[in-house]
PDB file of C-alpha atoms and ligand atoms in Angstrom:
ATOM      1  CA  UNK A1453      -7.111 -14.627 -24.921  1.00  0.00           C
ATOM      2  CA  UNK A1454      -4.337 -13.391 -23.094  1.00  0.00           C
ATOM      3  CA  UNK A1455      -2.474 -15.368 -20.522  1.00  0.00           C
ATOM      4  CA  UNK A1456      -1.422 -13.471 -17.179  1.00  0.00           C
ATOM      5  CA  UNK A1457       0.762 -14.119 -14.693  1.00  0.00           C
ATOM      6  CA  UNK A1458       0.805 -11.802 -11.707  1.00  0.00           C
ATOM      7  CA  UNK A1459       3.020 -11.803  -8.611  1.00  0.00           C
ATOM      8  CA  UNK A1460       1.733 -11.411  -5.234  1.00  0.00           C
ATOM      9  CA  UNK A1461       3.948 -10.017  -3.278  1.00  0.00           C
ATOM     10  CA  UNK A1462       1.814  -9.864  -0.338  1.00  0.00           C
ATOM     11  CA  UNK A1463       3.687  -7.792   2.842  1.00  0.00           C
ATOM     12  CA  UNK A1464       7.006  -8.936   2.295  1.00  0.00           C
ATOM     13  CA  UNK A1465      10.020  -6.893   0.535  1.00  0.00           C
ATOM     14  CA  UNK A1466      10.927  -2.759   2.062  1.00  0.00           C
ATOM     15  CA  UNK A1467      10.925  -0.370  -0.879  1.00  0.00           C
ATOM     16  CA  UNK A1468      14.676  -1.195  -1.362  1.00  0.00           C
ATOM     17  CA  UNK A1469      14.146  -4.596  -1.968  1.00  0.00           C
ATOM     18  CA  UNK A1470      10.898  -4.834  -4.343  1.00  0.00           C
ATOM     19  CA  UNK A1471      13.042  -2.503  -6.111  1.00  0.00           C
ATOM     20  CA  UNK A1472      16.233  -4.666  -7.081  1.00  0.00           C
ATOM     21  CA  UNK A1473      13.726  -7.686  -7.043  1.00  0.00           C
ATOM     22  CA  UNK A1474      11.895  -5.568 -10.118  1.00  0.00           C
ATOM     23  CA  UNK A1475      15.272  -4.135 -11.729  1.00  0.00           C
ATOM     24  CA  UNK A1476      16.725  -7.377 -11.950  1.00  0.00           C
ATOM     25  CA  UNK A1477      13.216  -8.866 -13.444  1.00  0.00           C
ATOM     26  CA  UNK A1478      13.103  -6.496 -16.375  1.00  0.00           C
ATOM     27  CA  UNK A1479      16.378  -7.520 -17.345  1.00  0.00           C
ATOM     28  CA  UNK A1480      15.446 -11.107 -17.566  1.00  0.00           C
ATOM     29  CA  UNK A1481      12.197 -10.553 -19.333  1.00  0.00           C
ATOM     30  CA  UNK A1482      11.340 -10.298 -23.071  1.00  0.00           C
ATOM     31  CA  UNK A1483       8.010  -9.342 -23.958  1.00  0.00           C
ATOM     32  CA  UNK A1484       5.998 -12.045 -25.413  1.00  0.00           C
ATOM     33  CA  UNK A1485       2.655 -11.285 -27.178  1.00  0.00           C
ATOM     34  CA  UNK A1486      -0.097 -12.511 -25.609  1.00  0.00           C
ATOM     35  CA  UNK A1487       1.512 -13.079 -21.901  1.00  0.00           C
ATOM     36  CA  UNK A1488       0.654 -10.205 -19.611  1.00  0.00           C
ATOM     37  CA  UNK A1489       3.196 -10.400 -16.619  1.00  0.00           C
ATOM     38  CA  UNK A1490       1.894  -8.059 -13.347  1.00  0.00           C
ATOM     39  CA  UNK A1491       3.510  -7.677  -9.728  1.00  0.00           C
ATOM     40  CA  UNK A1492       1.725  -6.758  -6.590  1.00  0.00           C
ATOM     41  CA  UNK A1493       4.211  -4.814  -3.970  1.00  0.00           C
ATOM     42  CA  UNK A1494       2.977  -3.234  -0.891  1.00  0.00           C
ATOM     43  CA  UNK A1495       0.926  -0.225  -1.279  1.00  0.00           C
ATOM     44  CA  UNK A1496       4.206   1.956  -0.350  1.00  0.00           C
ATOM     45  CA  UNK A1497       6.832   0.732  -3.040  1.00  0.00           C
ATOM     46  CA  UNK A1498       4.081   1.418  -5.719  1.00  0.00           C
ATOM     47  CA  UNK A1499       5.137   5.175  -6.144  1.00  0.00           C
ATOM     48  CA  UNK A1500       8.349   4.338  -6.642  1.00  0.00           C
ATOM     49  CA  UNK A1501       8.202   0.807  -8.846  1.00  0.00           C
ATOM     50  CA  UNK A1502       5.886   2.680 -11.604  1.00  0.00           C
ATOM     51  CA  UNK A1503       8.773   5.166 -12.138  1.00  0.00           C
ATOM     52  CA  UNK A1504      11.245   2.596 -12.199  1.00  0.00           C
ATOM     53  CA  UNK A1505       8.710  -0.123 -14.447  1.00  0.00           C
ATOM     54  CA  UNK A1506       9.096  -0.424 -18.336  1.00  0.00           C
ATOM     55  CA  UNK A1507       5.127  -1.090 -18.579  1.00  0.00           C
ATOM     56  CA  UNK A1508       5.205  -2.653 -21.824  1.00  0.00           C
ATOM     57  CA  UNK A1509       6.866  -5.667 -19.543  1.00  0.00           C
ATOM     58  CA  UNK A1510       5.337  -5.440 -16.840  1.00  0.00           C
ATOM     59  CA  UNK A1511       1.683  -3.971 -14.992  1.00  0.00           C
ATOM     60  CA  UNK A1512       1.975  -3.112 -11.487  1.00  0.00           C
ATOM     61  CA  UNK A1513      -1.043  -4.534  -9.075  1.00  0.00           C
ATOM     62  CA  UNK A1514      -2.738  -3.193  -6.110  1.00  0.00           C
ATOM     63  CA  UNK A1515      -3.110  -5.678  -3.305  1.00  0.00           C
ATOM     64  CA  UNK A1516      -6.172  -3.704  -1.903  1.00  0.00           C
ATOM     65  CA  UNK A1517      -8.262  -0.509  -1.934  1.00  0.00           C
ATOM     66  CA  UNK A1518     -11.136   1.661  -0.317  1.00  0.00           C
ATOM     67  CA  UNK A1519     -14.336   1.335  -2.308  1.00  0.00           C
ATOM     68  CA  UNK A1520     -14.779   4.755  -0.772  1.00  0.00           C
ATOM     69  CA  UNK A1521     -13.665   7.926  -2.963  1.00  0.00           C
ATOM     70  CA  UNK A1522     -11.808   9.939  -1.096  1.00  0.00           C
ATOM     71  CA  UNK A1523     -12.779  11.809   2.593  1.00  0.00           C
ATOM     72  CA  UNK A1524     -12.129  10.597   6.206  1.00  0.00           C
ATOM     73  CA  UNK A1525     -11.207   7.061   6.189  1.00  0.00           C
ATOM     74  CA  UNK A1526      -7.615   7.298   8.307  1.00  0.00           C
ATOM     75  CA  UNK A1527      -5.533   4.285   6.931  1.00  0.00           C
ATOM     76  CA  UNK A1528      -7.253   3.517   3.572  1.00  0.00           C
ATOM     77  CA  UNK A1529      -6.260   4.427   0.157  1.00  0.00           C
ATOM     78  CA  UNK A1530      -9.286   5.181  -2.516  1.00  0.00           C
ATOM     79  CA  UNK A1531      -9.363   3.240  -5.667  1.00  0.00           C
ATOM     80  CA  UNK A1532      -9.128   7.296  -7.553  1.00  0.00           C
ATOM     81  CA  UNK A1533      -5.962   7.423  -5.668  1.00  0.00           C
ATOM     82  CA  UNK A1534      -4.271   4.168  -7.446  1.00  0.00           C
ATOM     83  CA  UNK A1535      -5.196   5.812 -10.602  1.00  0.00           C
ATOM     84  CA  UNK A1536      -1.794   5.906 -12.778  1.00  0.00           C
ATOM     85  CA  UNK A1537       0.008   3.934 -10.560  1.00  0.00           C
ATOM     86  CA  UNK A1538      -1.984   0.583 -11.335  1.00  0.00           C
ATOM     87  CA  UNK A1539      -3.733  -1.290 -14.461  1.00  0.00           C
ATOM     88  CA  UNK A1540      -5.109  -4.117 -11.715  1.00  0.00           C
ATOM     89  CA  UNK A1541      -6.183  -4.179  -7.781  1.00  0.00           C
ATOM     90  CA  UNK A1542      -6.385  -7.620  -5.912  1.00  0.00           C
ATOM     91  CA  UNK A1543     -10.089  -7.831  -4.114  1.00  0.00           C
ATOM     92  CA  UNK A1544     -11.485 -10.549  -2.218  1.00  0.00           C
ATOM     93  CA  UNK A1545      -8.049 -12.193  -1.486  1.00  0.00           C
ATOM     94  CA  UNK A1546      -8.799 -14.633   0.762  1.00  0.00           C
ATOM     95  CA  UNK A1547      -6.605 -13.079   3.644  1.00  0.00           C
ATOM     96  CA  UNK A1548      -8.707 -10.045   3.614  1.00  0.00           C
ATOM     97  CA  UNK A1549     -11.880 -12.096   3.616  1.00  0.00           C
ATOM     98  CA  UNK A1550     -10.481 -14.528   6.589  1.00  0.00           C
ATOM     99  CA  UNK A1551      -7.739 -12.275   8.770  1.00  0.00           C
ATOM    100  CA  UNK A1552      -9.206  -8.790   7.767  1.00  0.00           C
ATOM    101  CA  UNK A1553     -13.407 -10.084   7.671  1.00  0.00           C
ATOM    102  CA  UNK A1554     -13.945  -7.912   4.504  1.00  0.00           C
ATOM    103  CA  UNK A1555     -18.007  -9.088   4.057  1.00  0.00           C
ATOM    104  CA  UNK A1556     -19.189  -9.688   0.574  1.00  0.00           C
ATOM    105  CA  UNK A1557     -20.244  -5.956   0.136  1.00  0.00           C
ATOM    106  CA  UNK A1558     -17.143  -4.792   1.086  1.00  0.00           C
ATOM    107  CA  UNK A1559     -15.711  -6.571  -1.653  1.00  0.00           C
ATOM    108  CA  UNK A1560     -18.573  -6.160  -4.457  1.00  0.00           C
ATOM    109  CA  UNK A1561     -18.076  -1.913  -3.222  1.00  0.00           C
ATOM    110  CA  UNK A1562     -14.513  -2.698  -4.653  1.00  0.00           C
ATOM    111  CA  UNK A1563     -14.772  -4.241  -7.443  1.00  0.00           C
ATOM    112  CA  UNK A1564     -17.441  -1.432  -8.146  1.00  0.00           C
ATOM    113  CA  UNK A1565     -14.998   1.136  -7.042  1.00  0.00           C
ATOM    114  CA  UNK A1566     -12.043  -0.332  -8.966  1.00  0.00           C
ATOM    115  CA  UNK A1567     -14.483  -0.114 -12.451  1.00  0.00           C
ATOM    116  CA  UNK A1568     -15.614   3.343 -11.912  1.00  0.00           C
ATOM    117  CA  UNK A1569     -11.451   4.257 -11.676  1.00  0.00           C
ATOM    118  CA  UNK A1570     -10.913   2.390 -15.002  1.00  0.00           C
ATOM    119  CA  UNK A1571      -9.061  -0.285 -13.024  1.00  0.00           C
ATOM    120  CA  UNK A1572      -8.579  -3.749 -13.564  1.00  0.00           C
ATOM    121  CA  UNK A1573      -9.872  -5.567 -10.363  1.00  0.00           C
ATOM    122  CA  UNK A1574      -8.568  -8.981  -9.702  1.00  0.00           C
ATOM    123  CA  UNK A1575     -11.893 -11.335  -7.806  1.00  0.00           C
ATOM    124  CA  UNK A1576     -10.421 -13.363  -5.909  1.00  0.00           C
ATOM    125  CA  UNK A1577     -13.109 -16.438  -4.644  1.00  0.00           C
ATOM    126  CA  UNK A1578     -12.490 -20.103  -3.611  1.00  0.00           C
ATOM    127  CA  UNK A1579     -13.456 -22.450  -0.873  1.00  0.00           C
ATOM    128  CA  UNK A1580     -12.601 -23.042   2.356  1.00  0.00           C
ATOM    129  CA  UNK A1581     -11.308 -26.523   3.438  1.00  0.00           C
ATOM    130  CA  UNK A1582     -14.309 -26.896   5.850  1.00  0.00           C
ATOM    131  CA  UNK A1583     -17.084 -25.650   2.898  1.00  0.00           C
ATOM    132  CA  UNK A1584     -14.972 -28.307   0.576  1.00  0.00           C
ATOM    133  CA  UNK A1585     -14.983 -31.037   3.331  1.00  0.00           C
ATOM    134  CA  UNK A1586     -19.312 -30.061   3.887  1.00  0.00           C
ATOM    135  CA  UNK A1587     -19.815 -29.952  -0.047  1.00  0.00           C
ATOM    136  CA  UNK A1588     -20.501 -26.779  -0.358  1.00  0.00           C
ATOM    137  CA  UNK A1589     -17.912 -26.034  -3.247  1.00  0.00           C
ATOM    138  CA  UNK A1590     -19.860 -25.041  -5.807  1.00  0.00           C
ATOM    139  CA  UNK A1591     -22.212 -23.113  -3.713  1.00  0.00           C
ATOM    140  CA  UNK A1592     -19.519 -21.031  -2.176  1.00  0.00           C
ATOM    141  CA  UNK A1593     -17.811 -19.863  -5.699  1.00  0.00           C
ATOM    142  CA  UNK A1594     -21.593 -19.150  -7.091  1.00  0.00           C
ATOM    143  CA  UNK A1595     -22.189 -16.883  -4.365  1.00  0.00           C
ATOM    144  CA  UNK A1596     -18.783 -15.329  -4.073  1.00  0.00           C
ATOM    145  CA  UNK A1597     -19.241 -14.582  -8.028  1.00  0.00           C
ATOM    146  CA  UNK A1598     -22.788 -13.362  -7.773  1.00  0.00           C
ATOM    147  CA  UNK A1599     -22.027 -10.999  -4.731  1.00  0.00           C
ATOM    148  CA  UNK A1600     -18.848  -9.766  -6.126  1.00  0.00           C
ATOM    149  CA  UNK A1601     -19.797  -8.834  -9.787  1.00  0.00           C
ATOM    150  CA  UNK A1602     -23.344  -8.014  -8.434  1.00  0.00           C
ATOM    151  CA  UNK A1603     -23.159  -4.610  -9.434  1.00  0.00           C
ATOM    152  CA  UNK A1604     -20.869  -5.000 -12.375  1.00  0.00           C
ATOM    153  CA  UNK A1605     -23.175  -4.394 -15.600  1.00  0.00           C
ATOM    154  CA  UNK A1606     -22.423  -6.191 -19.141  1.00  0.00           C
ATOM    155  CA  UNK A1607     -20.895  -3.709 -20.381  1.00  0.00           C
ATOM    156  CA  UNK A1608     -18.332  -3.693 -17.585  1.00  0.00           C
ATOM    157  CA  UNK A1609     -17.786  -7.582 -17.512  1.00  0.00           C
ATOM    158  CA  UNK A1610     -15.061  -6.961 -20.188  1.00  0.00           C
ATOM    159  CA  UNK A1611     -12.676  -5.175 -17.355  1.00  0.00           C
ATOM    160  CA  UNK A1612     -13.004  -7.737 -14.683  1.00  0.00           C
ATOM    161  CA  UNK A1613     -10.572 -10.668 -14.018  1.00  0.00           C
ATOM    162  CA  UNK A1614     -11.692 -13.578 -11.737  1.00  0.00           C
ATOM    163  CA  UNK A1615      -8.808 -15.901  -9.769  1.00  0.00           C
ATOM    164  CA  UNK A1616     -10.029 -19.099  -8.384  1.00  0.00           C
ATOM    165  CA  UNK A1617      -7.823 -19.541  -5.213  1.00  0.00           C
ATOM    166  CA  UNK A1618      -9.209 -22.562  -2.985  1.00  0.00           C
ATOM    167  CA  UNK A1619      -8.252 -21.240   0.343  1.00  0.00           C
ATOM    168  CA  UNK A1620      -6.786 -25.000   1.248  1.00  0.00           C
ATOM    169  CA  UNK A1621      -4.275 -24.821  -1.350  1.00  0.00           C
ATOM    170  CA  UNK A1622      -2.719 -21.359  -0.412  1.00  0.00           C
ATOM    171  CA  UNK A1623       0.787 -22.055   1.047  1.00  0.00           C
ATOM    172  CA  UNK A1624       0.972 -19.679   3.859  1.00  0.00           C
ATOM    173  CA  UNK A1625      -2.373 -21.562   5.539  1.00  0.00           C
ATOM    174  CA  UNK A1626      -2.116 -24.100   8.084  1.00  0.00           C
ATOM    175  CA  UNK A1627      -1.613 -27.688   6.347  1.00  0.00           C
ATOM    176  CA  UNK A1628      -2.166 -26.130   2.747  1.00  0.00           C
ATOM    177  CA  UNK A1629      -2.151 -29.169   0.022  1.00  0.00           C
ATOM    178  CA  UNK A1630      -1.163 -28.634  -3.788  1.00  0.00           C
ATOM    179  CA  UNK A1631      -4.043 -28.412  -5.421  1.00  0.00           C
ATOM    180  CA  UNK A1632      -4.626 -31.203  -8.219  1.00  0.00           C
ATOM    181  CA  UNK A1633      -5.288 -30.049 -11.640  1.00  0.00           C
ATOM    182  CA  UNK A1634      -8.652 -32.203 -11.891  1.00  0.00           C
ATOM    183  CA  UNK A1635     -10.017 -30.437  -8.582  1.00  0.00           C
ATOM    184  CA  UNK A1636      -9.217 -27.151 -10.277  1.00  0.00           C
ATOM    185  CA  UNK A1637     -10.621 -28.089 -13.613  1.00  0.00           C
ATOM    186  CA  UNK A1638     -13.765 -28.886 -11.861  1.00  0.00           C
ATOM    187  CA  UNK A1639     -14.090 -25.431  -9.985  1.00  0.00           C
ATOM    188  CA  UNK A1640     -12.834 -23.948 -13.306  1.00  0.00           C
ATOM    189  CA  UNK A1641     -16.177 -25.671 -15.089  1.00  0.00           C
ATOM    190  CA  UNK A1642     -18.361 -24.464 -12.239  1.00  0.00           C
ATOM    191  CA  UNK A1643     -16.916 -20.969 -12.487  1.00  0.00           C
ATOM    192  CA  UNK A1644     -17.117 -20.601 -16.449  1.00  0.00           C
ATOM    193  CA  UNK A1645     -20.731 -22.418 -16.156  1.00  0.00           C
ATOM    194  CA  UNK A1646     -22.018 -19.452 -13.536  1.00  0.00           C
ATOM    195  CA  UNK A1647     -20.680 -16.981 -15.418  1.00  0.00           C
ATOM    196  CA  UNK A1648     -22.201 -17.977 -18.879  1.00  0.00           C
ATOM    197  CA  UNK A1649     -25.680 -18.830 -17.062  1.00  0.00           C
ATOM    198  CA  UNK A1650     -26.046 -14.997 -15.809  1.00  0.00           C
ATOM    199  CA  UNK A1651     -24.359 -13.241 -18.348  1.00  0.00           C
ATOM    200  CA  UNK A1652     -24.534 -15.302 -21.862  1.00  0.00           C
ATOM    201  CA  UNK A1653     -21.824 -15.234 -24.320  1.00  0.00           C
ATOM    202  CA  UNK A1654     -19.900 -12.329 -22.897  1.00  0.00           C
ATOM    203  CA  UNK A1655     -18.697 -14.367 -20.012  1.00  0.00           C
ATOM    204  CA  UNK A1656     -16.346 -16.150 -22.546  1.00  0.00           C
ATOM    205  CA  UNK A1657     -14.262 -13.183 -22.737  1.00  0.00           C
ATOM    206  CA  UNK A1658     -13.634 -12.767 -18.885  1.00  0.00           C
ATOM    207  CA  UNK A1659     -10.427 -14.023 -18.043  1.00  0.00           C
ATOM    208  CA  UNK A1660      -9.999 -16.373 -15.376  1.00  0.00           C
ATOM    209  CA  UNK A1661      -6.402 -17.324 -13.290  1.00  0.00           C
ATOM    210  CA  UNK A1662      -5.580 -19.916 -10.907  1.00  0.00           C
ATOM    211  CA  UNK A1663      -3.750 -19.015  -7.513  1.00  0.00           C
ATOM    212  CA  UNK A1664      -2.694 -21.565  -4.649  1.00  0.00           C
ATOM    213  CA  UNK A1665       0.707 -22.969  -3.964  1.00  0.00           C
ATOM    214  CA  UNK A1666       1.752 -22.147  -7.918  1.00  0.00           C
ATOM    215  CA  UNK A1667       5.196 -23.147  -8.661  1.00  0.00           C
ATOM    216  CA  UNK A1668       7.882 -23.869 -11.355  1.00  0.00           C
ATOM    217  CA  UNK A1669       7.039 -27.646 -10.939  1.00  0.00           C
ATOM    218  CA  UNK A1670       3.253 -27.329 -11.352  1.00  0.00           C
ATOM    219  CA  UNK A1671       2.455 -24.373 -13.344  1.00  0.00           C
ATOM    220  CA  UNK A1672       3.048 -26.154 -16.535  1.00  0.00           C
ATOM    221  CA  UNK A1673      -0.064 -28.398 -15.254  1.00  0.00           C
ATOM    222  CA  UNK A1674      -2.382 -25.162 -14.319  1.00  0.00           C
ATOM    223  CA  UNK A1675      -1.982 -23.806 -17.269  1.00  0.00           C
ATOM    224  CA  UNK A1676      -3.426 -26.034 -19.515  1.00  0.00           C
ATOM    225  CA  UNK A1677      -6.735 -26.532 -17.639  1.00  0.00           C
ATOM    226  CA  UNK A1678      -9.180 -25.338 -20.268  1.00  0.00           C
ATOM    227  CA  UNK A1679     -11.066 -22.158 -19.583  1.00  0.00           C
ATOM    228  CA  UNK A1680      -6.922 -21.383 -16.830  1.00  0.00           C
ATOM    229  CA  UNK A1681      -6.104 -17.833 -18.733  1.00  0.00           C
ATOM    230  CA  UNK A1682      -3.141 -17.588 -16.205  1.00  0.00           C
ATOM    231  CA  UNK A1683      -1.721 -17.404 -12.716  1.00  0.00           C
ATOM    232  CA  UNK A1684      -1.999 -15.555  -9.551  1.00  0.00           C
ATOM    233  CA  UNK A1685       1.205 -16.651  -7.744  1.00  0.00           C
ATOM    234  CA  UNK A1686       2.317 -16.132  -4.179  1.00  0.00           C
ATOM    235  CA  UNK A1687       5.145 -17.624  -2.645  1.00  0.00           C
ATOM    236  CA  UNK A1688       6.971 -18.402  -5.852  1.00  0.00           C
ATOM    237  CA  UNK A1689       6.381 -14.728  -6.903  1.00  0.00           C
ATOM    238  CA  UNK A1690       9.115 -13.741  -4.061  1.00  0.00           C
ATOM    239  CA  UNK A1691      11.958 -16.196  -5.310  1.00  0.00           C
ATOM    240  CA  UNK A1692      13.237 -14.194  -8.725  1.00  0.00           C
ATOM    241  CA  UNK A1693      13.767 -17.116 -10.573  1.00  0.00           C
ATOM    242  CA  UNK A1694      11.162 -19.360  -9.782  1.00  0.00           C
ATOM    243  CA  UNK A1695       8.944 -16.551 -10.908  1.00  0.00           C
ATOM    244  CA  UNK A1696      10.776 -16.129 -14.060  1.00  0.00           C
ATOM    245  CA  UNK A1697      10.766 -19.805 -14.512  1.00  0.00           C
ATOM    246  CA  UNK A1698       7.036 -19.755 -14.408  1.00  0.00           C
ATOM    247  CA  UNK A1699       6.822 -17.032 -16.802  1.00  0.00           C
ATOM    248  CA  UNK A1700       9.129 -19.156 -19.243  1.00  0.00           C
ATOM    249  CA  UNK A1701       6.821 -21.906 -18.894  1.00  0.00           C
ATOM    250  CA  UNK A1702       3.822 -19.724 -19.461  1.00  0.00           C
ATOM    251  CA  UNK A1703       5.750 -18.958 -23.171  1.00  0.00           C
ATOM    252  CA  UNK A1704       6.164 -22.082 -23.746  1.00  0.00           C
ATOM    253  CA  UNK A1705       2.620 -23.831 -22.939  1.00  0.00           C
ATOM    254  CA  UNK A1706       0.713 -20.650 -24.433  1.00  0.00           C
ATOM    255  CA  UNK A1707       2.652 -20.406 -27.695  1.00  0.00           C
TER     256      UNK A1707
HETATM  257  P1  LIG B2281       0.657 -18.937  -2.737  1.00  0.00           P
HETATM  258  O1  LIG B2281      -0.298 -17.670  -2.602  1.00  0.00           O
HETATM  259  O2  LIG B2281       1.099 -19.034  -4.173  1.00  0.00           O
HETATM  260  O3  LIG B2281       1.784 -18.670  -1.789  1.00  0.00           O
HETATM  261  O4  LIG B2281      -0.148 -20.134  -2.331  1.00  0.00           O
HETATM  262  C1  LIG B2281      -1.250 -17.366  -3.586  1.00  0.00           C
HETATM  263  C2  LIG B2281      -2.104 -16.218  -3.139  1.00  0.00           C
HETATM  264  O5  LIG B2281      -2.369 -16.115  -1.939  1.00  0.00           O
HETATM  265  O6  LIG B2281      -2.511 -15.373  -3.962  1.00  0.00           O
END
């Protein structure tokens, strides 16, 4: 399976910026078989990063969309509208589920949105430190999952990419910790276990990433989780060379 590595840009960088960022990226990058590399600007640098992207290098991301298509919804941008401009779309992050209070049905009308538009969406579940501190792990990623790919048939399961990003380990939160890479391994498990349990043998196939305080230092150790098919990386994704460092090490531990 391929191994991805996608940048999350999240509101940071003008147009200007997330374009050098990206122009001096593609110069550093070869493309290496099997390692899909992705970055997620704003919604407003899009436009002007796909002209400027060599796509066989890199996939530009959304970091959010309107399950609705098209009509009056001031502010919001329809999945139909992405079309062209992005192979993926971030739903569920965390900081729409927490600072925005996107409900699970916001989220599974996304991800059903994002399918019907022949894009890529990114599920982003994970626990908060209070569910982990209660126990409630495991239950929280089943029902995130279940929600989320609720209406998301077989068929479909094939264009659907889940990242596992405990909410505790994301670095912009309040007394985030590194995650260790037994307490992701065991989520991982938990994950891969759901999935196979409701959908059978197809599951294997669905790619799952690991996002939360990623960095040069401990990427190496993410990455070799079984069942880790890559990284959804946040802070790190804004420093040029820690993100190319992590894409070096993605080479290197994949190959
Ligand atoms: P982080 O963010 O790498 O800065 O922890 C990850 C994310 O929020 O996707």
């Amino acid at each position: 399976m391929r191994t991805y590595i996608v940048g999350n840009w999240k509101m940071n960088f003008t147009i200007g910026e997330s374009s050098i960022y990206l122009h001096k990226l593609l110069k550093k990058i070869t493309p290496s078989r099997g390692l899909q590399i992705a970055v997620a600007p704003s919604l407003i640098a899009l436009q002007p990063l796909s002209l400027q992207l060599d796509r066989k290098k890199i996939k530009l991301v959304a970091q959010n969309c309107c399950a609705k298509d098209f009509g009056a919804y001031t502010g919001e941008t329809a999945v139909a509208q992405l079309r062209g401009l992005v192979d993926f779309c971030i739903v569920g992050h965390s900081e729409r589920r927490y600072v925005f209070g996107e409900t699970d049905k916001d989220i599974r009308e996304k991800v059903a949105a994002c399918i019907r538009n022949n894009i890529t969406p990114i599920l982003c579940i994970g626990e908060t430190e209070s569910e982990r501190t209660f126990g409630e792990t495991a239950d929280v990623l089943r029902d995130q999952l279940a929600s989320g790919l609720a209406d998301v048939s077989k068929e479909d399961l094939a264009k659907v990419i889940i990242a596992y990003e405990p909410v505790w380990a994301i670095s912009s939160v309040k007394g985030a910790r590194v995650a260790v890479p037994d307490d992701v391994s065991c989520c991982i498990d938990l994950i891969r276990k759901h999935l196979k349990s409701t959908y059978g043998k197809e599951a294997e196939d669905i790619p799952v990433l690991y996002g939360g305080s990623v960095s040069p230092s401990n990427c190496g150790a993410y990455l070799t989780i079984p069942g880790v098919n890559g990284l959804l990386v946040g802070a790190s994704s804004l420093i040029l060379d820690q993100f190319n460092d992590i894409i070096e090490t993605a080479k290197r531990v994949r190959s």
